[in-house]
Coordinates of N, CA and C in Angstrom, one line a residue:
X1 N 85.0 124.7 38.0 CA 84.2 125.6 37.9 C 84.0 125.7 39.8
X2 N 84.5 125.2 40.6 CA 84.9 125.3 41.9 C 86.2 126.6 41.7
X3 N 87.1 126.5 41.2 CA 88.6 127.3 41.5 C 88.1 128.5 40.9
X4 N 87.0 128.6 39.8 CA 86.3 130.7 39.2 C 85.9 130.8 41.1
X5 N 85.2 129.8 41.3 CA 84.1 130.4 42.3 C 85.5 131.1 43.4
X6 N 85.4 130.4 43.5 CA 86.7 130.8 44.4 C 87.3 132.0 43.9
X7 N 87.8 132.5 43.3 CA 88.6 133.3 42.9 C 87.3 134.4 42.4
X8 N 86.5 134.1 42.5 CA 85.4 135.0 42.4 C 85.5 135.5 43.7
X9 N 85.9 135.0 44.6 CA 84.9 135.0 46.4 C 86.2 136.1 46.7
X10 N 86.7 135.6 46.0 CA 88.1 136.2 46.5 C 88.5 137.8 46.1
X11 N 88.1 138.1 45.1 CA 88.1 139.4 44.2 C 86.7 140.0 45.1
X12 N 85.4 139.7 45.0 CA 84.4 140.1 45.5 C 84.8 140.7 46.6
X13 N 85.8 139.8 48.1 CA 86.0 140.6 49.2 C 87.3 141.4 49.0
X14 N 88.1 140.7 48.4 CA 89.0 142.3 47.9 C 88.8 143.8 47.7
X15 N 87.8 144.0 47.1 CA 86.6 144.4 46.3 C 86.3 145.9 47.2
X16 N 87.6 146.6 48.3 CA 87.1 147.6 48.8 C 86.2 148.4 48.4
X17 N 85.7 149.0 47.1 CA 84.4 149.9 46.9 C 83.5 149.4 47.3
X18 N 83.0 147.6 47.0 CA 82.0 147.5 46.9 C 81.5 146.7 48.0
X19 N 82.5 146.8 49.1 CA 81.9 146.2 50.7 C 81.7 147.6 51.3
X20 N 82.2 148.7 51.2 CA 81.6 150.4 51.8 C 80.0 150.0 51.2
X21 N 80.3 150.0 49.9 CA 78.8 150.7 49.9 C 77.5 149.8 49.9
X22 N 78.3 148.5 50.1 CA 77.2 147.2 50.2 C 77.3 146.9 51.2
X23 N 78.4 147.4 52.3 CA 78.6 146.7 53.8 C 78.2 148.3 54.8
X24 N 78.6 148.9 54.8 CA 78.5 150.2 55.4 C 77.7 150.9 55.3
X25 N 77.8 151.5 53.7 CA 77.1 152.5 53.2 C 75.5 152.3 54.5
X26 N 74.7 151.2 54.0 CA 73.5 151.0 54.7 C 73.3 151.2 55.8
X27 N 74.1 150.9 56.7 CA 74.1 151.4 58.5 C 74.2 152.5 58.1
X28 N 75.1 153.4 57.6 CA 75.6 154.7 58.0 C 73.7 155.3 57.4
X29 N 74.1 154.9 55.9 CA 71.6 156.0 55.7 C 70.5 155.1 57.1
X30 N 71.1 153.9 57.5 CA 69.8 153.3 58.8 C 70.0 154.5 59.6
X31 N 71.6 154.5 60.5 CA 71.6 155.9 61.1 C 71.0 157.3 60.9
X32 N 71.4 157.8 60.2 CA 70.5 158.8 59.3 C 69.0 159.0 59.7
X33 N 68.6 157.7 58.8 CA 66.9 158.0 58.7 C 66.6 157.6 60.1
X34 N 66.4 157.1 60.1 CA 66.0 156.9 61.9 C 67.5 157.1 63.6
X35 N 68.2 157.6 63.3 CA 68.6 158.0 64.6 C 68.2 158.5 65.3
X36 N 67.0 159.9 64.9 CA 66.8 160.7 65.9 C 65.1 160.3 65.9
X37 N 65.0 158.9 65.4 CA 63.2 158.6 65.5 C 63.0 157.7 67.1
X38 N 62.1 157.9 67.5 CA 61.7 156.7 68.8 C 61.0 155.9 68.5
X39 N 61.1 155.1 69.3 CA 60.9 153.4 69.5 C 59.2 153.0 69.4
X40 N 58.4 154.3 69.5 CA 56.7 154.1 69.6 C 56.4 154.6 68.5
X41 N 56.8 155.4 68.4 CA 56.1 155.7 66.9 C 55.7 155.3 65.9
X42 N 54.9 154.5 65.1 CA 54.9 153.9 63.9 C 54.6 154.7 62.5
X43 N 55.3 153.9 61.8 CA 55.5 154.3 59.9 C 54.5 154.1 59.9
X44 N 53.2 155.5 59.1 CA 51.9 155.1 58.7 C 51.2 154.1 58.0
X45 N 50.3 153.1 57.8 CA 50.7 152.6 57.4 C 51.1 150.7 57.6
X46 N 52.0 150.8 58.1 CA 53.0 149.7 58.6 C 52.5 149.0 59.9
X47 N 52.6 149.7 60.2 CA 52.1 149.1 62.3 C 53.5 149.2 62.6
X48 N 54.7 149.7 62.2 CA 56.4 149.7 62.8 C 56.6 150.3 62.7
X49 N 57.2 150.7 63.6 CA 58.1 151.8 64.2 C 59.1 152.2 63.3
X50 N 59.9 153.3 63.4 CA 60.9 154.1 61.9 C 61.7 152.8 61.6
X51 N 62.7 152.5 63.1 CA 63.8 151.7 63.4 C 63.5 150.3 63.2
X52 N 62.9 149.7 63.2 CA 62.8 148.1 62.7 C 61.8 148.6 61.4
X53 N 61.3 149.2 60.9 CA 60.4 149.0 59.5 C 62.0 149.7 58.3
X54 N 63.0 150.7 58.8 CA 63.9 151.2 58.0 C 64.7 150.0 57.8
X55 N 65.1 149.5 59.4 CA 66.3 148.3 59.5 C 65.9 147.3 58.5
X56 N 64.4 147.2 58.0 CA 64.7 146.1 56.5 C 64.8 146.2 55.3
X57 N 64.5 148.1 55.4 CA 65.3 148.4 54.0 C 66.1 148.6 54.4
X58 N 66.6 149.1 54.7 CA 68.3 149.1 54.8 C 69.0 147.8 54.4
X59 N 68.9 146.6 55.2 CA 69.4 145.4 54.5 C 69.0 145.7 53.0
X60 N 67.8 145.7 52.7 CA 67.8 145.0 51.6 C 68.7 145.8 50.9
X61 N 68.7 147.0 51.2 CA 69.8 148.4 50.1 C 70.1 147.5 50.4
X62 N 71.3 146.9 51.0 CA 72.9 146.2 51.7 C 73.4 145.7 50.4
X63 N 71.7 144.3 50.8 CA 72.3 142.6 49.6 C 71.8 143.8 47.5
X64 N 70.8 144.7 47.5 CA 70.8 145.3 46.7 C 72.1 145.8 45.7
X65 N 72.7 146.5 46.5 CA 73.6 147.1 46.3 C 75.0 146.1 45.8
X66 N 75.3 144.6 46.7 CA 76.4 143.9 46.3 C 76.0 143.2 45.1
X67 N 74.7 143.3 45.4 CA 74.5 141.7 44.1 C 74.2 142.2 42.4
X68 N 73.8 143.9 42.8 CA 73.4 144.4 41.4 C 74.7 145.0 40.3
X69 N 75.4 146.3 42.1 CA 76.0 146.7 41.3 C 77.6 146.3 41.0
X70 N 78.1 145.0 42.1 CA 79.3 144.2 42.1 C 79.3 143.4 41.1
X71 N 78.2 143.4 40.1 CA 78.0 142.0 39.1 C 78.2 142.5 38.1
X72 N 77.1 143.8 37.7 CA 76.4 144.0 36.1 C 78.5 144.6 35.5
X73 N 78.7 146.0 36.3 CA 79.6 146.1 35.8 C 80.7 145.2 35.3
X74 N 81.8 144.0 36.3 CA 82.4 143.6 36.5 C 82.2 142.7 35.3
X75 N 81.0 142.4 35.2 CA 80.8 140.9 34.3 C 80.7 141.9 32.4
X76 N 80.5 143.1 32.3 CA 80.7 144.4 31.4 C 82.0 143.9 31.2
X77 N 82.9 144.4 32.2 CA 84.3 144.9 31.8 C 85.0 143.2 31.1
X78 N 84.9 141.9 32.2 CA 85.3 141.1 31.5 C 85.2 140.7 30.6
X79 N 83.5 140.9 29.5 CA 83.2 140.9 28.2 C 83.9 141.5 27.8
X80 N 84.6 143.0 27.9 CA 84.9 143.6 27.0 C 86.9 143.1 26.5
X81 N 87.0 143.1 27.9 CA 88.4 142.7 28.3 C 88.9 141.5 28.1
X82 N 87.8 140.4 26.9 CA 88.0 139.1 26.5 C 88.0 138.5 27.3
X83 N 87.6 138.2 29.1 CA 88.5 137.1 29.6 C 87.2 136.6 29.9
X84 N 85.6 136.3 29.5 CA 84.6 135.5 28.9 C 85.0 134.5 28.3
X85 N 85.6 136.0 27.1 CA 85.7 134.6 25.7 C 86.9 133.8 26.2
X86 N 87.8 133.5 26.4 CA 89.4 133.0 27.1 C 87.5 131.5 27.9
X87 N 87.2 132.2 28.9 CA 86.0 131.0 29.7 C 85.8 129.8 28.6
X88 N 85.2 130.6 27.9 CA 84.2 129.9 26.8 C 85.0 128.7 26.2
X89 N 86.9 129.1 25.9 CA 87.5 128.2 25.7 C 88.2 126.7 27.0
X90 N 87.7 127.5 27.9 CA 87.5 125.9 28.6 C 86.4 124.9 28.8
X91 N 86.5 124.1 30.2 CA 85.2 122.8 29.6 C 84.5 123.9 30.7
X92 N 84.6 125.0 31.3 CA 83.3 125.1 32.1 C 82.4 125.8 31.1
X93 N 81.2 125.2 31.8 CA 80.2 125.4 31.5 C 79.1 127.1 31.6
X94 N 78.8 127.7 30.4 CA 78.2 128.4 30.9 C 77.5 128.9 31.9
X95 N 76.9 128.1 32.9 CA 76.1 128.7 33.7 C 77.0 128.7 35.0
X96 N 78.2 127.8 34.7 CA 79.0 127.9 36.0 C 79.7 129.6 36.1
X97 N 79.8 130.1 35.1 CA 80.0 131.0 35.3 C 79.1 132.5 35.9
X98 N 78.2 132.0 35.3 CA 76.8 132.9 35.9 C 77.1 132.6 37.5
X99 N 77.1 131.1 38.2 CA 77.1 130.8 39.3 C 77.8 131.5 39.9
X100 N 78.7 131.2 39.9 CA 80.1 131.7 40.2 C 80.2 133.3 40.2
X101 N 79.7 133.9 39.4 CA 79.2 135.3 40.1 C 78.6 135.6 40.6
X102 N 77.0 134.9 41.4 CA 76.1 134.6 41.8 C 77.0 134.5 43.1
X103 N 77.4 133.7 43.4 CA 78.2 133.4 44.5 C 78.8 134.0 45.6
X104 N 79.8 135.0 44.6 CA 80.5 135.7 44.8 C 79.8 136.7 45.7
X105 N 78.6 137.2 44.7 CA 77.4 138.5 45.4 C 77.1 138.1 46.4
X106 N 76.4 136.9 46.6 CA 75.7 137.0 48.0 C 76.5 136.4 49.3
X107 N 77.9 136.4 49.2 CA 78.9 136.5 50.3 C 79.3 137.8 50.3
X108 N 79.2 138.7 49.9 CA 79.5 140.1 49.8 C 77.8 140.3 50.2
X109 N 76.4 139.8 49.9 CA 75.5 140.5 50.4 C 74.5 140.1 51.9
X110 N 75.1 139.4 51.8 CA 75.0 138.3 53.5 C 75.6 139.2 55.1
X111 N 77.0 139.5 54.6 CA 77.7 140.8 55.9 C 76.8 142.3 56.0
X112 N 76.2 142.7 54.3 CA 75.5 143.4 54.8 C 74.4 143.8 55.3
X113 N 73.7 142.6 54.9 CA 72.7 142.3 56.2 C 72.8 142.3 57.5
X114 N 73.6 140.9 58.0 CA 74.1 141.2 59.1 C 74.2 142.2 60.3
X115 N 75.4 143.4 59.4 CA 75.6 144.3 59.8 C 74.5 145.5 60.4
X116 N 73.4 145.0 58.9 CA 72.5 146.4 59.7 C 71.8 145.7 60.7
X117 N 71.8 144.3 60.5 CA 70.9 144.3 62.0 C 71.6 144.3 63.3
X118 N 73.0 144.4 63.4 CA 73.6 144.5 64.5 C 73.5 146.0 65.3
X119 N 73.9 146.7 64.3 CA 73.3 148.2 64.3 C 72.2 148.2 64.6
X120 N 71.3 148.4 64.1 CA 69.5 148.8 64.7 C 69.6 147.9 65.6
X121 N 70.3 146.8 66.3 CA 69.9 145.9 67.8 C 70.8 146.7 68.4
X122 N 72.2 147.6 68.2 CA 73.1 147.7 69.0 C 72.3 149.2 69.5
X123 N 72.5 150.3 68.6 CA 72.0 151.9 68.2 C 70.3 152.3 68.5
X124 N 69.8 151.4 68.6 CA 67.9 151.8 68.1 C 67.7 150.8 68.8
X125 N 67.9 149.5 69.5 CA 67.4 148.7 70.0 C 66.3 148.1 69.6
X126 N 66.3 147.5 68.5 CA 65.5 147.2 67.3 C 65.4 145.1 69.0
X127 N 64.3 144.7 68.9 CA 64.3 143.3 69.6 C 63.3 143.2 69.2
X128 N 63.5 141.7 68.5 CA 62.6 140.5 68.0 C 63.5 139.3 68.4
X129 N 62.0 138.5 67.8 CA 62.7 136.7 68.7 C 63.4 136.6 67.3
X130 N 64.0 134.9 68.0 CA 65.7 134.4 67.5 C 64.5 134.0 66.2
X131 N 63.5 134.2 66.1 CA 62.6 132.5 64.8 C 62.9 134.2 63.9
X132 N 62.4 135.2 64.1 CA 62.1 136.4 62.9 C 63.1 136.8 62.7
X133 N 64.5 137.1 63.7 CA 66.5 137.4 63.2 C 67.1 135.9 61.9
X134 N 66.4 134.5 62.1 CA 67.1 133.8 61.4 C 65.9 133.7 60.3
X135 N 64.7 133.9 60.4 CA 64.3 134.1 59.3 C 64.4 135.4 58.5
X136 N 64.3 136.4 58.8 CA 64.7 137.9 58.1 C 66.1 137.2 57.7
X137 N 67.5 137.8 58.3 CA 68.4 137.1 57.0 C 68.2 135.6 56.1
X138 N 67.2 135.1 56.4 CA 66.9 133.8 54.9 C 66.3 134.5 54.0
X139 N 64.9 135.7 54.2 CA 64.2 135.6 53.4 C 65.5 136.9 52.5
X140 N 65.9 138.0 52.6 CA 66.4 139.0 52.8 C 67.9 138.5 51.7
X141 N 68.4 137.3 51.9 CA 69.4 136.8 51.0 C 69.0 136.3 50.3
X142 N 67.7 135.0 50.8 CA 67.0 134.3 48.9 C 66.6 135.8 48.4
X143 N 66.3 136.4 48.8 CA 65.6 137.6 48.0 C 66.8 138.0 46.7
X144 N 67.8 138.6 47.4 CA 68.7 139.2 46.9 C 68.9 138.4 45.3
X145 N 68.7 137.5 45.3 CA 68.5 136.5 44.0 C 68.1 137.1 42.5
X146 N 67.0 137.7 42.7 CA 66.6 138.3 42.5 C 66.9 139.2 41.4
X147 N 68.0 140.2 42.6 CA 68.5 141.4 41.5 C 70.0 140.7 41.5
X148 N 70.0 140.0 41.8 CA 71.4 139.3 40.9 C 71.7 138.5 39.9
X149 N 70.2 138.6 39.6 CA 69.7 137.5 37.9 C 69.4 139.2 37.4
X150 N 69.4 140.1 37.7 CA 69.4 141.3 37.5 C 70.5 142.1 36.6
X151 N 71.4 141.8 37.8 CA 73.3 142.1 37.8 C 73.7 141.5 36.1
X152 N 73.4 140.1 36.4 CA 73.7 139.8 35.0 C 73.3 139.9 33.8
X153 N 72.3 140.6 33.8 CA 71.5 140.7 32.8 C 71.9 142.0 32.2
X154 N 72.3 142.8 32.8 CA 72.7 144.0 33.0 C 74.2 143.8 32.5
X155 N 75.3 143.2 33.2 CA 76.4 143.2 32.5 C 76.3 142.8 30.9
X156 N 75.0 142.2 30.6 CA 75.5 141.0 29.3 C 74.5 141.9 28.2
X157 N 74.2 143.1 28.8 CA 73.9 144.1 28.2 C 73.8 145.5 27.3
X158 N 75.2 145.9 28.1 CA 75.9 147.1 27.5 C 77.3 146.5 28.0
X159 N 78.5 147.5 27.3 CA 79.8 147.3 27.3 C 80.3 147.9 28.3
X160 N 81.3 148.0 29.1 CA 82.4 148.5 30.4 C 81.5 150.3 30.6
X161 N 81.5 151.0 29.7 CA 81.3 152.3 30.1 C 79.4 152.5 30.0
X162 N 78.6 152.0 29.0 CA 77.9 152.4 28.5 C 76.9 151.7 30.2
X163 N 77.9 150.7 30.6 CA 76.9 149.3 31.2 C 76.1 150.5 32.7
X164 N 77.9 151.6 33.2 CA 77.2 151.9 34.7 C 77.3 152.9 34.4
X165 N 75.7 153.7 34.1 CA 74.8 154.4 33.8 C 73.4 154.3 34.0
X166 N 73.7 152.9 33.3 CA 72.0 152.4 32.8 C 72.4 151.0 34.2
X167 N 72.7 151.1 34.8 CA 73.0 150.3 36.5 C 72.5 151.0 37.4
X168 N 73.0 152.5 37.2 CA 73.1 153.9 38.0 C 71.7 154.0 38.3
X169 N 71.1 154.1 37.2 CA 69.4 154.2 37.0 C 68.8 153.5 37.6
X170 N 69.0 152.1 37.2 CA 68.3 150.7 37.8 C 68.4 151.1 39.0
X171 N 69.3 151.5 39.4 CA 69.8 151.0 40.8 C 69.0 151.9 41.6
X172 N 69.7 153.2 41.6 CA 68.7 154.5 42.2 C 67.1 154.4 41.9
X173 N 66.6 154.1 40.7 CA 64.9 153.9 40.8 C 64.7 152.8 41.5
X174 N 64.6 151.6 41.4 CA 64.8 151.0 42.2 C 65.1 151.3 43.6
X175 N 65.4 151.8 44.3 CA 65.6 151.9 46.1 C 64.6 153.0 46.4
X176 N 64.5 153.8 45.5 CA 64.3 155.4 45.8 C 61.9 154.9 45.1
X177 N 61.9 154.7 44.7 CA 61.0 154.5 44.0 C 60.5 152.7 44.8
X178 N 61.1 152.3 44.6 CA 60.6 151.3 45.7 C 60.3 151.0 47.3
X179 N 60.9 152.2 47.4 CA 60.7 152.4 49.3 C 61.7 152.0 50.3
X180 N 63.2 152.0 49.7 CA 63.9 151.1 50.8 C 64.6 152.8 51.1
X181 N 64.1 153.1 50.3 CA 65.0 154.8 51.4 C 64.1 155.8 52.0
X182 N 62.8 155.4 52.2 CA 62.1 156.2 53.0 C 60.6 155.4 52.4
X183 N 59.8 155.3 53.7 CA 57.6 154.3 53.3 C 57.2 155.2 51.7
X184 N 57.0 154.2 51.5 CA 55.7 154.6 50.3 C 55.2 154.8 50.4
X185 N 54.6 155.1 51.8 CA 53.0 155.7 52.8 C 52.9 157.3 52.2
X186 N 54.5 157.7 52.2 CA 54.8 159.0 51.9 C 54.8 159.7 51.3
X187 N 54.4 158.5 49.7 CA 54.6 158.8 48.1 C 53.1 159.5 48.2
X188 N 53.2 160.2 46.9 CA 51.5 161.1 46.2 C 51.1 158.9 46.2
X189 N 49.9 159.2 46.0 CA 48.7 158.4 45.8 C 49.5 157.7 44.6
X190 N 49.2 157.7 43.7 CA 49.1 157.8 41.9 C 51.3 156.6 41.9
X191 N 52.2 157.4 42.8 CA 53.2 156.9 43.2 C 53.4 155.6 44.1
X192 N 52.6 155.4 44.1 CA 52.5 154.4 45.5 C 52.0 153.4 45.3
X193 N 50.5 153.5 44.4 CA 50.2 152.7 43.3 C 51.6 152.0 42.3
X194 N 52.5 152.7 41.7 CA 53.5 152.4 41.4 C 54.5 151.1 41.6
X195 N 54.8 152.2 43.1 CA 55.9 151.5 44.1 C 55.5 150.0 44.0
X196 N 53.8 149.7 44.2 CA 53.9 148.2 44.8 C 54.3 146.8 43.7
X197 N 54.3 147.3 42.5 CA 54.7 146.7 41.8 C 56.1 146.7 40.9
X198 N 56.6 147.4 42.3 CA 58.4 146.8 41.5 C 58.9 145.8 42.7
X199 N 59.8 145.0 42.4 CA 60.3 143.9 42.5 C 61.2 144.4 44.3
X200 N 61.6 145.9 44.1 CA 62.3 146.3 45.0 C 61.4 146.1 47.0
X201 N 60.1 146.7 46.4 CA 58.8 147.1 47.0 C 57.7 146.0 47.7
X202 N 57.9 145.2 46.9 CA 58.0 143.1 47.6 C 58.7 142.7 48.4
X203 N 60.2 143.0 47.3 CA 61.1 142.7 48.5 C 61.9 142.9 50.2
X204 N 61.7 144.0 50.2 CA 61.2 144.5 51.5 C 59.8 144.4 52.4
X205 N 58.5 144.2 51.4 CA 58.0 143.6 51.6 C 57.5 142.7 53.3
X206 N 58.7 142.0 52.0 CA 58.6 140.3 53.0 C 59.6 140.3 54.2
X207 N 60.2 141.2 54.4 CA 60.6 141.1 55.8 C 60.2 141.5 56.9
X208 N 59.5 143.3 56.2 CA 58.1 143.8 57.0 C 57.2 142.7 57.6
X209 N 56.9 141.4 57.2 CA 56.0 139.9 57.3 C 56.6 139.6 58.3
X210 N 57.9 139.7 58.7 CA 58.2 138.7 59.3 C 58.6 139.8 60.4
X211 N 59.0 140.7 60.5 CA 58.8 141.3 61.4 C 57.5 141.5 62.4
X212 N 56.0 141.5 61.6 CA 54.8 141.4 62.2 C 54.1 140.4 62.4
X213 N 55.3 139.4 62.3 CA 54.7 138.0 62.8 C 53.9 137.3 61.4
X214 N 53.6 138.2 60.2 CA 52.6 137.4 59.7 C 53.3 136.3 58.1
X215 N 52.0 136.1 57.6 CA 52.6 135.6 56.1 C 52.6 136.5 55.1
X216 N 53.6 136.5 54.3 CA 53.5 137.6 53.1 C 52.7 137.6 52.5
X217 N 52.2 139.2 51.8 CA 51.2 139.0 51.0 C 51.4 138.2 49.3
X218 N 50.5 137.5 49.0 CA 50.7 136.7 47.5 C 51.5 137.7 46.8
X219 N 50.5 138.4 46.8 CA 51.1 139.4 45.2 C 52.3 140.3 45.4
X220 N 52.5 140.3 46.7 CA 55.0 140.4 47.0 C 55.2 139.2 46.5
X221 N 54.8 137.8 46.9 CA 55.8 136.5 46.5 C 55.7 136.4 44.8
X222 N 54.6 136.9 44.1 CA 54.0 136.7 42.8 C 54.9 137.7 41.8
X223 N 55.7 138.9 42.6 CA 55.6 140.1 41.8 C 57.4 139.5 42.1
X224 N 57.6 139.0 43.5 CA 59.4 138.4 43.3 C 59.6 137.7 42.1
X225 N 58.7 136.1 42.4 CA 58.2 135.4 41.3 C 59.2 135.7 39.9
X226 N 57.9 136.8 39.8 CA 58.3 136.7 38.1 C 59.1 137.7 37.6
X227 N 59.5 138.8 38.5 CA 60.7 139.5 38.7 C 62.0 138.8 37.8
X228 N 62.0 137.7 39.2 CA 63.3 136.6 38.6 C 63.1 136.0 37.8
X229 N 62.0 135.2 37.0 CA 61.9 134.7 36.4 C 62.0 135.9 35.1
X230 N 62.0 136.7 34.6 CA 62.0 138.0 33.9 C 63.6 138.0 33.4
X231 N 64.4 138.6 35.0 CA 65.5 138.6 34.6 C 66.4 138.1 34.6
X232 N 66.3 136.4 35.3 CA 67.4 135.1 34.7 C 67.2 134.7 33.6
X233 N 65.8 135.1 33.1 CA 65.3 135.1 31.0 C 66.1 135.7 30.5
X234 N 66.5 136.6 30.8 CA 66.5 137.8 30.2 C 68.4 137.4 29.6
X235 N 68.8 137.2 31.5 CA 69.9 137.0 31.1 C 70.6 135.9 30.8
X236 N 70.1 134.7 30.6 CA 70.2 134.0 29.6 C 69.8 133.9 28.6
X237 N 69.1 134.7 27.6 CA 68.7 135.0 26.2 C 70.4 135.9 25.9
X238 N 70.8 137.2 26.7 CA 71.6 138.0 26.5 C 72.8 136.8 26.8
X239 N 73.1 136.0 27.4 CA 74.3 135.7 27.0 C 74.5 134.2 25.9
X240 N 73.1 133.8 25.6 CA 73.4 133.3 24.4 C 73.9 134.2 22.9
X241 N 73.1 134.9 23.3 CA 73.5 136.4 22.0 C 74.6 136.9 22.2
X242 N 75.5 136.9 23.5 CA 77.2 137.0 23.2 C 77.6 136.2 23.3
X243 N 77.3 134.5 23.5 CA 77.8 133.3 22.9 C 78.2 132.8 21.3
X244 N 77.0 133.4 20.7 CA 76.9 134.1 19.4 C 77.6 135.1 18.2
X245 N 78.1 135.9 19.0 CA 78.2 137.2 18.6 C 79.9 137.2 18.1
X246 N 80.3 136.1 19.7 CA 81.9 135.8 20.6 C 82.5 134.3 18.6

């Protein structure tokens, strides 16, 4: 299993497209959205300045890109190409394949978080205490596991060609409606009510709570836990179903 994990890590780091969209792209979006914002104007309803608010949103967006986009399509293509079937003939347990995919995605998601933080601190002069930087990094990195499970589930849900539009719709829908591209306070009231139940909204809310030096809302934690259980359970069920078909 260790050999497979090393192989997956090497493949993830060689994938320039995924590295660009998960590491560079979120920082570029951050500069576009928060580039002209001053350091005093607050985002309504958050108590945070726009650069501070969007720093967490774009770091979360980058991690989401790494674990969701980097996993689903690759798993679907490996199933279609027979690679997964070959692995089942070895002594590798099923959980080992899923663990290797999750580990490779996690390695790519960490740089995406750190780069956004570095750009925000250097360009927009975002300043936090040392414990907040560490807590933010850990919370966003750990929270990305929710979407890593979703990526695995999508990879087993459809074939290589069909999984791309499904993943893209899911990806953009969760990003936009969850408030990663713009504050949800700018949404109509009915859309804000929907956004509050999305895992991406809860995901970013964890980081915003750390920035405000307060405990996260129980509702946000519950949304993330329930989402992880549903996504991981769906991934496990689809994996078993795919195994029986093979």
